[in-house]
Every structure is written in structure tokens, then in C-alpha cells.
Coordinates of C-alpha atoms and ligand atoms in Angstrom, one line a residue:
M1088 CA 131.2 119.0 104.4
K1089 CA 128.7 118.7 101.7
R1090 CA 127.6 114.9 103.8
L1091 CA 126.6 117.6 106.9
F1092 CA 125.3 120.4 105.9
I1093 CA 123.3 118.0 104.6
F1094 CA 122.5 116.3 107.8
L1095 CA 122.4 119.6 109.5
Y1096 CA 119.6 120.4 107.1
I1097 CA 117.2 117.3 107.4
M1098 CA 117.8 118.3 111.5
L1099 CA 116.8 121.8 111.6
F1100 CA 113.7 120.9 109.6
V1101 CA 112.7 117.6 111.7
M1102 CA 113.0 119.9 114.6
A1103 CA 110.7 122.7 112.8
G1104 CA 108.5 120.1 112.3
C1105 CA 108.1 119.5 116.5
H1106 CA 108.6 122.8 117.9
Q1107 CA 106.4 125.0 115.3
K1108 CA 104.4 126.4 118.2
D1109 CA 106.7 125.5 120.3
K1110 CA 106.4 130.1 121.7
K1111 CA 109.1 129.4 123.9
A1112 CA 111.3 127.7 121.5
D1113 CA 113.6 130.7 119.7
N1114 CA 114.4 132.6 123.7
A1115 CA 114.5 128.9 125.0
Q1116 CA 117.3 127.0 123.0
T1117 CA 120.2 128.2 124.5
Q1118 CA 118.7 126.3 127.9
E1119 CA 117.5 124.0 125.8
Q1120 CA 121.0 122.6 124.5
E1121 CA 121.0 121.8 127.9
V1122 CA 118.9 119.9 128.5
V1123 CA 119.5 116.7 126.6
K1124 CA 116.1 115.3 125.8
P1125 CA 115.0 111.8 124.8
A1126 CA 114.4 111.1 120.3
F1127 CA 110.8 110.7 120.1
D1128 CA 109.2 111.8 116.2
C1129 CA 105.9 113.4 116.7
D1130 CA 105.8 113.4 113.0
S1131 CA 105.7 108.9 113.4
A1132 CA 103.0 110.0 115.5
F1133 CA 100.8 111.9 114.4
A1134 CA 100.7 109.0 111.5
F1135 CA 100.5 106.5 114.2
V1136 CA 97.1 108.4 115.0
K1137 CA 96.0 109.0 111.4
A1138 CA 96.5 105.7 110.4
Q1139 CA 93.6 104.7 113.0
T1140 CA 91.3 107.4 112.6
D1141 CA 91.6 106.0 108.5
F1142 CA 90.1 103.1 109.7
G1143 CA 86.6 105.3 110.2
P1144 CA 85.0 105.4 114.1
R1145 CA 86.8 102.1 115.9
V1146 CA 83.6 101.2 117.6
L1147 CA 83.0 98.6 119.4
G1148 CA 81.3 95.8 116.6
T1149 CA 81.7 96.9 113.8
E1150 CA 85.2 96.2 110.7
A1151 CA 86.6 98.8 111.0
H1152 CA 87.1 98.2 115.2
A1153 CA 88.3 94.6 113.6
Q1154 CA 91.1 96.3 111.7
C1155 CA 92.4 99.1 113.6
R1156 CA 92.4 96.0 116.2
D1157 CA 95.0 94.0 113.4
Y1158 CA 96.7 96.9 113.0
L1159 CA 97.9 97.9 116.4
V1160 CA 98.7 93.8 117.4
R1161 CA 101.0 93.9 113.7
Q1162 CA 103.2 97.3 114.6
L1163 CA 103.0 95.6 118.5
R1164 CA 104.3 92.7 117.4
Q1165 CA 106.9 95.3 115.5
Y1166 CA 108.1 96.7 118.3
C1167 CA 107.5 94.3 121.4
D1168 CA 109.3 91.1 123.0
T1169 CA 105.7 89.6 123.6
V1170 CA 101.8 90.5 122.4
Y1171 CA 98.4 90.2 124.7
V1172 CA 96.0 89.8 122.6
Q1173 CA 93.1 89.5 125.5
T1174 CA 89.4 88.7 124.9
F1175 CA 86.5 89.1 126.8
T1176 CA 82.8 90.3 125.9
A1177 CA 81.1 94.5 127.1
K1178 CA 78.2 93.7 128.4
T1179 CA 76.9 97.8 127.5
Y1180 CA 74.9 99.4 129.0
D1181 CA 72.5 99.7 126.4
G1182 CA 72.0 95.8 127.6
K1183 CA 74.2 94.8 124.6
Q1184 CA 76.8 92.5 124.0
F1185 CA 80.2 92.7 121.9
T1186 CA 83.0 90.9 122.4
A1187 CA 86.0 93.3 123.2
E1188 CA 89.6 93.0 122.9
N1189 CA 92.6 94.8 125.1
I1190 CA 95.8 94.4 123.4
I1191 CA 99.1 94.9 125.1
G1192 CA 102.7 94.3 124.7
S1193 CA 106.0 93.1 126.8
I1194 CA 109.1 94.8 126.5
K1195 CA 111.7 92.6 128.6
P1196 CA 108.8 90.5 129.5
T1197 CA 110.6 89.1 132.4
A1198 CA 112.7 91.9 134.3
G1199 CA 111.3 92.0 137.3
K1200 CA 110.7 96.1 137.8
R1201 CA 107.8 97.1 135.9
I1202 CA 105.6 99.9 134.7
V1203 CA 102.3 100.1 132.4
L1204 CA 101.8 102.8 129.5
A1205 CA 98.1 102.8 128.6
S1206 CA 95.0 104.0 126.6
H1207 CA 91.8 103.3 125.1
W1208 CA 91.7 102.6 121.8
D1209 CA 87.9 101.8 121.0
S1210 CA 85.9 104.8 119.8
R1211 CA 82.3 106.4 120.8
P1212 CA 80.3 105.0 119.9
F1213 CA 78.1 108.8 119.5
A1214 CA 79.1 112.0 119.3
D1215 CA 76.0 112.8 121.9
H1216 CA 78.1 117.0 123.3
D1217 CA 78.0 117.8 118.8
P1218 CA 77.0 121.7 118.7
V1219 CA 75.0 120.3 115.9
P1220 CA 71.7 117.8 116.7
M1221 CA 72.3 116.5 113.8
H1222 CA 75.5 114.9 114.2
R1223 CA 75.0 113.0 117.7
E1224 CA 73.5 109.9 116.6
E1225 CA 77.1 109.9 114.9
A1226 CA 80.2 107.6 116.5
I1227 CA 83.5 110.0 116.4
D1228 CA 87.0 109.5 115.0
G1229 CA 88.0 109.7 118.3
A1230 CA 91.2 111.1 117.0
N1231 CA 92.0 113.3 120.7
D1232 CA 89.7 110.5 122.4
G1233 CA 91.9 108.1 122.0
A1234 CA 93.6 107.6 119.1
S1235 CA 96.4 110.2 120.7
G1236 CA 97.5 108.7 123.6
V1237 CA 98.2 105.3 121.3
G1238 CA 99.7 106.7 118.7
V1239 CA 101.9 108.7 121.4
L1240 CA 102.2 104.8 122.9
L1241 CA 103.8 103.8 119.9
E1242 CA 106.0 105.6 119.3
V1243 CA 107.4 104.7 122.5
A1244 CA 107.8 101.4 121.9
R1245 CA 109.6 102.2 118.3
Q1246 CA 111.5 104.0 120.5
L1247 CA 112.5 101.1 123.5
Q1248 CA 113.8 99.6 120.3
S1249 CA 117.1 101.3 120.5
Q1250 CA 117.2 103.2 123.6
K1251 CA 116.4 100.4 125.6
P1252 CA 114.8 100.2 129.8
E1253 CA 116.7 98.7 132.1
V1254 CA 113.2 98.1 133.5
G1255 CA 110.4 96.3 132.2
V1256 CA 107.3 98.2 129.8
D1257 CA 104.2 96.5 129.1
I1258 CA 102.2 99.1 126.5
I1259 CA 98.3 98.5 126.7
F1260 CA 95.6 99.4 124.5
Y1261 CA 91.7 99.2 126.5
D1262 CA 88.9 98.6 124.8
A1263 CA 85.6 99.6 125.4
E1264 CA 86.6 102.5 127.5
D1265 CA 84.5 104.9 125.5
Y1266 CA 80.7 102.7 125.7
G1267 CA 79.1 105.1 128.3
P1268 CA 75.8 106.3 129.0
R1269 CA 75.0 109.6 127.6
E1270 CA 73.2 112.3 129.4
S1271 CA 69.6 111.6 127.8
D1272 CA 69.8 107.6 128.7
D1273 CA 68.7 106.2 131.4
A1274 CA 70.5 103.4 132.3
P1275 CA 70.6 100.8 134.9
N1276 CA 73.2 101.5 138.4
G1277 CA 76.5 99.8 136.9
E1278 CA 79.8 100.6 135.5
W1279 CA 79.5 101.7 132.0
W1280 CA 83.0 103.4 131.2
G1281 CA 86.3 101.4 131.2
L1282 CA 84.5 97.5 130.7
G1283 CA 88.2 97.1 128.7
S1284 CA 90.7 98.2 132.2
Q1285 CA 87.8 97.3 135.0
Y1286 CA 88.4 93.5 133.2
W1287 CA 92.3 93.4 132.9
A1288 CA 92.5 94.2 136.1
K1289 CA 89.9 92.2 137.3
N1290 CA 91.9 89.8 134.4
P1291 CA 95.4 90.1 133.7
H1292 CA 96.6 88.9 131.5
V1293 CA 99.3 87.1 133.0
E1294 CA 98.8 85.5 136.7
G1295 CA 100.0 87.5 138.9
Y1296 CA 100.9 90.0 137.4
T1297 CA 101.7 93.2 138.3
A1298 CA 103.9 96.0 138.8
S1299 CA 105.2 99.2 139.9
Y1300 CA 102.9 101.7 138.1
G1301 CA 101.0 102.6 135.6
I1302 CA 100.8 105.6 133.5
L1303 CA 97.7 105.7 130.8
L1304 CA 97.1 108.6 128.5
D1305 CA 93.9 110.7 127.5
M1306 CA 93.3 113.4 124.7
V1307 CA 97.1 114.1 124.8
G1308 CA 96.8 115.8 121.2
S1309 CA 95.1 119.4 121.6
S1310 CA 96.9 122.4 121.0
N1311 CA 98.5 123.7 124.0
P1312 CA 97.3 121.3 126.5
K1313 CA 96.7 121.6 130.4
F1314 CA 97.7 118.6 132.3
F1315 CA 96.6 119.6 136.0
Q1316 CA 96.9 116.7 138.5
E1317 CA 94.2 114.5 138.1
Q1318 CA 92.3 114.0 141.2
F1319 CA 92.3 110.3 141.3
S1320 CA 95.8 111.0 140.7
T1321 CA 97.2 112.6 143.3
H1322 CA 95.1 110.1 145.5
Y1323 CA 95.6 106.0 144.7
A1324 CA 99.9 107.7 143.4
P1325 CA 100.7 110.9 144.5
A1326 CA 104.0 110.0 144.2
I1327 CA 103.9 109.3 140.8
V1328 CA 101.9 112.3 139.9
Q1329 CA 105.3 114.2 141.1
K1330 CA 107.9 112.5 139.8
V1331 CA 106.2 113.0 136.6
W1332 CA 105.3 116.6 136.4
G1333 CA 108.8 117.4 137.6
I1334 CA 109.8 115.3 135.5
A1335 CA 108.2 117.0 133.1
Y1336 CA 108.7 120.4 134.0
S1337 CA 112.7 119.2 134.4
L1338 CA 112.3 118.8 129.9
G1339 CA 110.8 122.7 129.4
Y1340 CA 107.0 121.9 129.3
G1341 CA 106.3 123.4 132.5
D1342 CA 103.3 125.2 131.3
Y1343 CA 101.9 122.2 129.9
F1344 CA 101.9 119.8 132.9
V1345 CA 100.0 122.7 135.0
N1346 CA 101.4 121.7 139.0
Q1347 CA 97.5 123.0 140.0
P1348 CA 94.8 120.4 140.7
G1349 CA 92.9 119.0 137.9
G1350 CA 89.5 117.2 137.8
V1351 CA 87.8 114.0 139.1
I1352 CA 87.7 111.7 136.6
T1353 CA 86.3 108.5 136.1
D1354 CA 88.6 107.0 133.5
D1355 CA 90.6 104.0 132.8
H1356 CA 92.6 104.5 135.7
Y1357 CA 90.3 104.6 137.4
Y1358 CA 89.2 101.5 137.8
V1359 CA 93.2 100.4 137.8
N1360 CA 94.0 101.3 140.7
K1361 CA 90.8 100.4 142.8
F1362 CA 90.1 96.5 141.1
S1363 CA 94.6 95.7 140.8
H1364 CA 96.1 97.6 143.7
I1365 CA 98.5 98.8 140.3
P1366 CA 98.7 102.6 141.6
M1367 CA 98.0 104.2 138.5
I1368 CA 97.7 107.6 137.0
D1369 CA 96.2 110.3 133.9
I1370 CA 97.4 112.4 131.5
I1371 CA 94.9 113.9 130.6
H1372 CA 94.0 118.0 128.9
Y1373 CA 91.8 119.0 131.2
D1374 CA 89.7 122.6 130.1
R1375 CA 88.4 125.2 132.9
V1376 CA 86.5 127.3 130.1
S1377 CA 85.0 124.4 128.3
G1378 CA 82.6 123.6 130.8
T1379 CA 82.6 119.5 129.9
G1380 CA 86.1 119.9 131.7
F1381 CA 87.6 118.3 128.3
D1382 CA 88.1 120.1 125.1
P1383 CA 85.8 121.8 123.3
V1384 CA 85.2 118.8 120.1
W1385 CA 85.2 116.2 123.0
H1386 CA 82.4 113.0 121.7
T1387 CA 81.3 115.7 119.0
S1388 CA 81.9 114.9 115.4
Q1389 CA 85.5 117.7 115.1
D1390 CA 86.5 115.5 116.9
N1391 CA 89.2 114.2 113.7
I1392 CA 92.4 113.8 112.5
Q1393 CA 92.7 117.6 112.0
H1394 CA 92.6 118.8 115.6
I1395 CA 95.6 116.9 116.4
D1396 CA 98.7 119.3 117.3
K1397 CA 101.9 116.8 116.9
N1398 CA 103.8 119.1 119.3
S1399 CA 101.3 118.1 122.1
L1400 CA 101.7 114.6 120.9
G1401 CA 105.7 115.3 120.8
I1402 CA 105.4 116.4 124.7
V1403 CA 103.3 113.7 126.2
G1404 CA 106.1 110.8 124.8
T1405 CA 109.1 112.5 124.9
T1406 CA 108.4 113.2 128.9
L1407 CA 107.2 109.2 128.9
L1408 CA 110.7 108.8 127.4
Q1409 CA 112.0 110.7 130.4
V1410 CA 110.6 108.8 132.4
I1411 CA 111.5 105.3 131.7
K1412 CA 114.8 106.3 131.0
N1413 CA 115.8 107.2 135.1
E1414 CA 114.0 104.2 136.3
Q1415 CA 116.5 101.0 137.4
Ligands
AHN901 C1 83.4 111.1 131.7 O1 83.7 111.2 132.9 C2 82.0 110.8 131.5 N1 84.6 110.4 131.2 C3 85.8 110.3 131.0 C4 86.7 108.5 131.0 C5 86.5 109.5 129.4 C6 85.8 109.6 128.2 N2 87.7 109.7 128.9 C7 87.3 109.7 127.5 N3 86.3 109.5 127.4
ZN902 ZN1 85.8 109.3 125.6

């Protein structure tokens, strides 16, 4: 009996942690009991985000970047069957060259049917949208822009050890996504964003690799997120958008996965769709009033761990686990 109380107390604590900002938690409780959600620990996901930002900005060519790469490889080795590190040269718009690494963790590597889950792990070398001019040359923590998606995917990988998928799952952390030119830069013509996804789409980690579809996460850690349906996603992979938004709705996340078109965003999924022909969607917070289309802290020095809401990580991670569970 005493044990039962301790268990209930712990459960209450865990649930309070994950739903602290869920306005509907009280009146939706009876409804929620009918929907059995897959286990996703948003405190663990948050810790994975913080571990990345604790290294400092993961900018190409820096020590923090190298340390974070080793950390991500270590984590994936714990949770996945096979880990690949794909090294390439990133040629940036400013004429520089960096060694960059895509990091790939495969679960059930021999399964025929496969799903890709992806995010970028590098962070932007400058806070060019910072309201304070002094900060604009500083590199960003990229807690939301980069680390949030990686944190969710590490927790998904950790959970899949006990929630064994029927299908193969490949978790990909793309490097060199966010070294695109500033508006003030006079950049030569070219595709300067998503250098890691461009490389991977043209040079998959396994020869002849393909997957049924992919899901990219980018900026999934804002409070009260709004995941509108990004328009390259609906163009290239309409059925996947319908599937994922439908599952999110059935889990009670309809307020966050909004059934309306969002922006047109040149993110990693664009290059995967274009160069690999694997249909990939982007789950990305879209802000209709911020002016940039993104979170107000986007590409500013304020994109730090203090602006990460673990409840949002939970919404996205729980949805992904349910998407995987539904696949045969
Ligand atoms: C722009 O549309 C400029 N960037 C989208 C890709 C991106 C940058 N995602 C995160 N940072
Ligand atoms: Zn960015």
C-alpha cells in the first residue's frame, strides 16, 4: 500500500512536470484517459537540449561543435543499433571551408520499411536578427534553432529501446544547416542553407538508401507552439502532413498542430525532397505576427535554454512516437 502511494505520488509529479502549461489539462482529463499516449519524458528531452547548449554555440570549426558531435555520437550509440558519422567539407557563402559531420543513428537497420526523423545540430554563427546591434556578431546558443529538435529525437531514440518499432527508424542530425548569409551580406548565388542535408541527400550514408518518408523538426521548443502546415511539406508530401496532423489531433494536440497552411521555408526537408526524392515534411513553429515568420528570439542572442518549454518538446515527441507506433 505504501509503495502504491509512493508510485502515485511520483506519477503525479511526473505528470505535473509535463503538463504544467497545458491549459486544458483539467477539463480534458476524462478525455485524455481514453487516449493512451505513448511514453515520452519531456524532462529527459529538456535535459538533452540543455546538454547541447551547455557546450556553447555549436558553430562550424569551434571546439564546442567538436565536443557536441562527440556527445551526440555517444548518445546515439546508446540508443541505436548502428551509428554513422558522415564527414564532408562545408563550403560556406563567405568563401570558407569547414569539416562538417552528419550524425546518423539507425534502429532496426535491416528492416525494409524505414522512416527518417531529422533535425539540424549546428548553431548559427551570428545573431543577425538581434534587436541590439552589439549582439549581432555573436554566435547563438540555438536552444530552439537546432537543439530543440535534436533533444526531442534523442528522447524518441531512448524511448524506442522499450517501445520497439515494427519499422526501421533512422535518426539524422544534419550539420551546417544554419550558416546561410545575413540579409546584409552580399553573398554569391547558391544554396547556402542546409549544407548537411544537401550532402546527405546526394550521398546517403548507405548506398542506395531510401525510406518511406521523413519528418524534420526545427524550432519545436517555443511556448504555446503553432505548427502550421509548411508549404514545401504539403507540396512534396501531402499524405504525410495529413497523417501526422491527424495523429496529433487524435492525441489532443489540435491547438498546436494547426490545420492551416504556414510559410514556405527552405529548410533541410526542402533539399531532401529535391535531391533524394524521399518525401519529407517539416514540423516547425510558425509565427504569423513576428515579422520573420519565426519565434521572436529567432537568430538572436535570446535563443537560449530559458526560452525552451518542455511541454512543447513533449507534444512533438509524443506525436512522433505515435506516428512510429502506427507504422507496420
Ligand atoms: C530561412 O528561411 C532564412 N531559413 C530557414 C531555415 C532555417 C534557419 N531553419 C533554422 N534556421
Ligand atoms: Zn536558424
